[in-house]
Coordinates of C-alpha atoms in Angstrom, one line a residue:
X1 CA -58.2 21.6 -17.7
X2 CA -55.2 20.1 -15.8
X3 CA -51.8 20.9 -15.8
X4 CA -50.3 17.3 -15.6
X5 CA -46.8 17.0 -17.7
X6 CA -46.9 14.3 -20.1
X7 CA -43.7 12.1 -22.0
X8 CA -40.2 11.0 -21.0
X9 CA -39.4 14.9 -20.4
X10 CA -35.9 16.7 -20.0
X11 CA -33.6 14.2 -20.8
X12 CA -31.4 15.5 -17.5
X13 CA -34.2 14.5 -15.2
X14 CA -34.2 10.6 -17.0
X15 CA -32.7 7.4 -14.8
X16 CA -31.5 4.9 -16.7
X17 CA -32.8 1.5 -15.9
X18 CA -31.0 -0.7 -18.1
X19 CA -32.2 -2.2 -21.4
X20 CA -34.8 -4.9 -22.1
X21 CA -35.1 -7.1 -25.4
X22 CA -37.4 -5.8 -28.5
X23 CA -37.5 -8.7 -30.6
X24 CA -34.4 -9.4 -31.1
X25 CA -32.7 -6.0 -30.2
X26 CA -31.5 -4.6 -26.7
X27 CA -33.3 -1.3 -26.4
X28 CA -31.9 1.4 -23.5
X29 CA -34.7 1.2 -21.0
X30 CA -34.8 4.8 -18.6
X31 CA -37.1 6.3 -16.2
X32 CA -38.6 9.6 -17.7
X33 CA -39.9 13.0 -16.2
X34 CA -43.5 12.5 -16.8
X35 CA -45.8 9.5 -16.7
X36 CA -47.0 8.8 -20.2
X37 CA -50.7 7.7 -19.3
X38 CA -53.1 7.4 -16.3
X39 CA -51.4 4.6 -14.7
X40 CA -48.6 6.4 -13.2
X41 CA -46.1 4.4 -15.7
X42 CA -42.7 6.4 -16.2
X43 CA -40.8 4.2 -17.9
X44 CA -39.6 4.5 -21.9
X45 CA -37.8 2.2 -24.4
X46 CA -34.8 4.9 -26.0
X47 CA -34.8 3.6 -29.7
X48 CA -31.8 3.9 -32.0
X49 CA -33.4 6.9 -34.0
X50 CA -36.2 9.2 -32.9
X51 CA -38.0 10.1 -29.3
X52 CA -38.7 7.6 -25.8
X53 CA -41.4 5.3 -26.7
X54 CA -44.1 4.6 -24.0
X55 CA -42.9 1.0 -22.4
X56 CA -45.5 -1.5 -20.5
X57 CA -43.2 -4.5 -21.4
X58 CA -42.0 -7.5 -19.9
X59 CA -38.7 -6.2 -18.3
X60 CA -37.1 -9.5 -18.5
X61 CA -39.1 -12.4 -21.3
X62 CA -39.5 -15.2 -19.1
X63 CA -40.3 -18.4 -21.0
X64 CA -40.3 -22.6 -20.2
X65 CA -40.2 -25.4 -22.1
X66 CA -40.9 -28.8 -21.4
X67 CA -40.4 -31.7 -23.5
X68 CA -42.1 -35.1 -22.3
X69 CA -40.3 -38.6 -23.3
X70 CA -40.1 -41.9 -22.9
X71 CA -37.0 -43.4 -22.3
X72 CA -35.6 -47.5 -21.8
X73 CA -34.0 -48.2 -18.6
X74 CA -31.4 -51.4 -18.8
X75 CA -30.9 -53.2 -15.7
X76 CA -30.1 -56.7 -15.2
X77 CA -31.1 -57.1 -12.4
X78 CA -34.6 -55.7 -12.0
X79 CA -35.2 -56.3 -16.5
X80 CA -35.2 -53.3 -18.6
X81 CA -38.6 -50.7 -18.1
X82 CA -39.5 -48.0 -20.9
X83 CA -40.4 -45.0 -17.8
X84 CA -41.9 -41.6 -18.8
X85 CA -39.6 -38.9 -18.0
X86 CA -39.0 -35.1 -19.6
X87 CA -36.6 -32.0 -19.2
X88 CA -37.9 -28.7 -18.1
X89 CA -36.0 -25.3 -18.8
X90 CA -36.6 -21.8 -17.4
X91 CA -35.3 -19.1 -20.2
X92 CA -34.8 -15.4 -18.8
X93 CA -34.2 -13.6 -22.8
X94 CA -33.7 -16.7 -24.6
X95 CA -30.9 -18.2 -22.3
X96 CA -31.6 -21.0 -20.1
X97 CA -31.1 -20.5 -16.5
X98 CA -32.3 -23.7 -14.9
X99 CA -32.9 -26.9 -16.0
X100 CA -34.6 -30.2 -14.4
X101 CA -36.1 -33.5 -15.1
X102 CA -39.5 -34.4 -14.3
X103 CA -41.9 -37.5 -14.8
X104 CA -45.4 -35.6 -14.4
X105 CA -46.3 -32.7 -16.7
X106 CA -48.5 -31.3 -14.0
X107 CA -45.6 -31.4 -11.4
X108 CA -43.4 -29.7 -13.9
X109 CA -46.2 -26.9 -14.6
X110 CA -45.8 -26.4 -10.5
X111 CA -42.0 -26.6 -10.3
X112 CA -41.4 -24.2 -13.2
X113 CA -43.9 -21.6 -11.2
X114 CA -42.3 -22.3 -8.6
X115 CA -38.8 -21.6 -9.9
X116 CA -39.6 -18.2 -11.4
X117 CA -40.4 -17.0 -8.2
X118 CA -37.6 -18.1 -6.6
X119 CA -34.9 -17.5 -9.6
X120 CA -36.5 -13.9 -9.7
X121 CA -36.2 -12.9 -5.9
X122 CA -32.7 -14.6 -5.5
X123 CA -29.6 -12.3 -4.4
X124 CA -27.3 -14.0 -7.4
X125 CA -29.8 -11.9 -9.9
X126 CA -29.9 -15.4 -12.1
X127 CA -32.9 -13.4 -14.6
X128 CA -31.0 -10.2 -15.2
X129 CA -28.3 -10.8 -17.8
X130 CA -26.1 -8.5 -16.6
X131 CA -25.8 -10.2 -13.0
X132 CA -25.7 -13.6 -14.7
X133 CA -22.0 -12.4 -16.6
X134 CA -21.0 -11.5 -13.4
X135 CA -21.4 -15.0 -11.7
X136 CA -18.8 -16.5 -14.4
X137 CA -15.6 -17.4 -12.4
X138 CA -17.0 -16.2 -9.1
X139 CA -16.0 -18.7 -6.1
X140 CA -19.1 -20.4 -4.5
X141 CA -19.0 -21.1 -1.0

């Protein structure tokens, strides 16, 4: 028999750890008493009625797109060339937070990877909503 604690636990003892997106609801995301399985995993969604629900989520839904084209160049000079080309986007919940052009679909694969790394470890906090607002109006140096 073991006395291990199990659930979100006194709500005094909870940290709050901000929300994260549910569909297409913001749900209160905290950091319970008591892990709520085997994997050490403290952390609970708070829903609008009802007790903590066990969270194992994606803290922020990172998604890309990338749309391939073809597109006429006009030059009088050098004649006019249909080139492949495309637009990439990283999302961080459904808003875009980068966005570049490309010519290779493998290369974009590699740049977007790349991007999420960087995006996520950046001090500006470009995948956290909340730091995102706070970049509006700020001076850049």
């Amino acid at each position: 028999m073991t006395n291990e604690q199990w659930g979100a636990g006194d709500p005094s003892k909870w940290s709050d750890w901000g929300s994260v997106k549910i569909g297409k609801r913001e749900m209160k995301l905290i950091w319970g008493e008591h892990k709520h399985h085997y994997s050490d995993n403290r952390m609970y969604v708070i829903p609008e009625e009802g007790e903590p629900i066990d969270f194992d989520g994606h803290r922020i839904l990172t998604d890309v797109v990338l749309r391939s084209r073809n597109y006429l160049k006009e030059s009088e000079l050098s004649g006019n060339e249909y080139r492949k080309g495309g637009t990439g986007e990283i999302l961080a919940d459904g808003e875009v937070v980068y966005e570049f052009f490309f010519r290779d679909i493998q290369w974009a694969l590699l740049k977007a990877h790349s991007l999420i790394g960087k995006l996520s470890e950046h001090s500006s906090g470009w995948m956290i909503k909340s730091e995102r607002e706070k970049l509006i109006g700020r001076k850049i140096y």
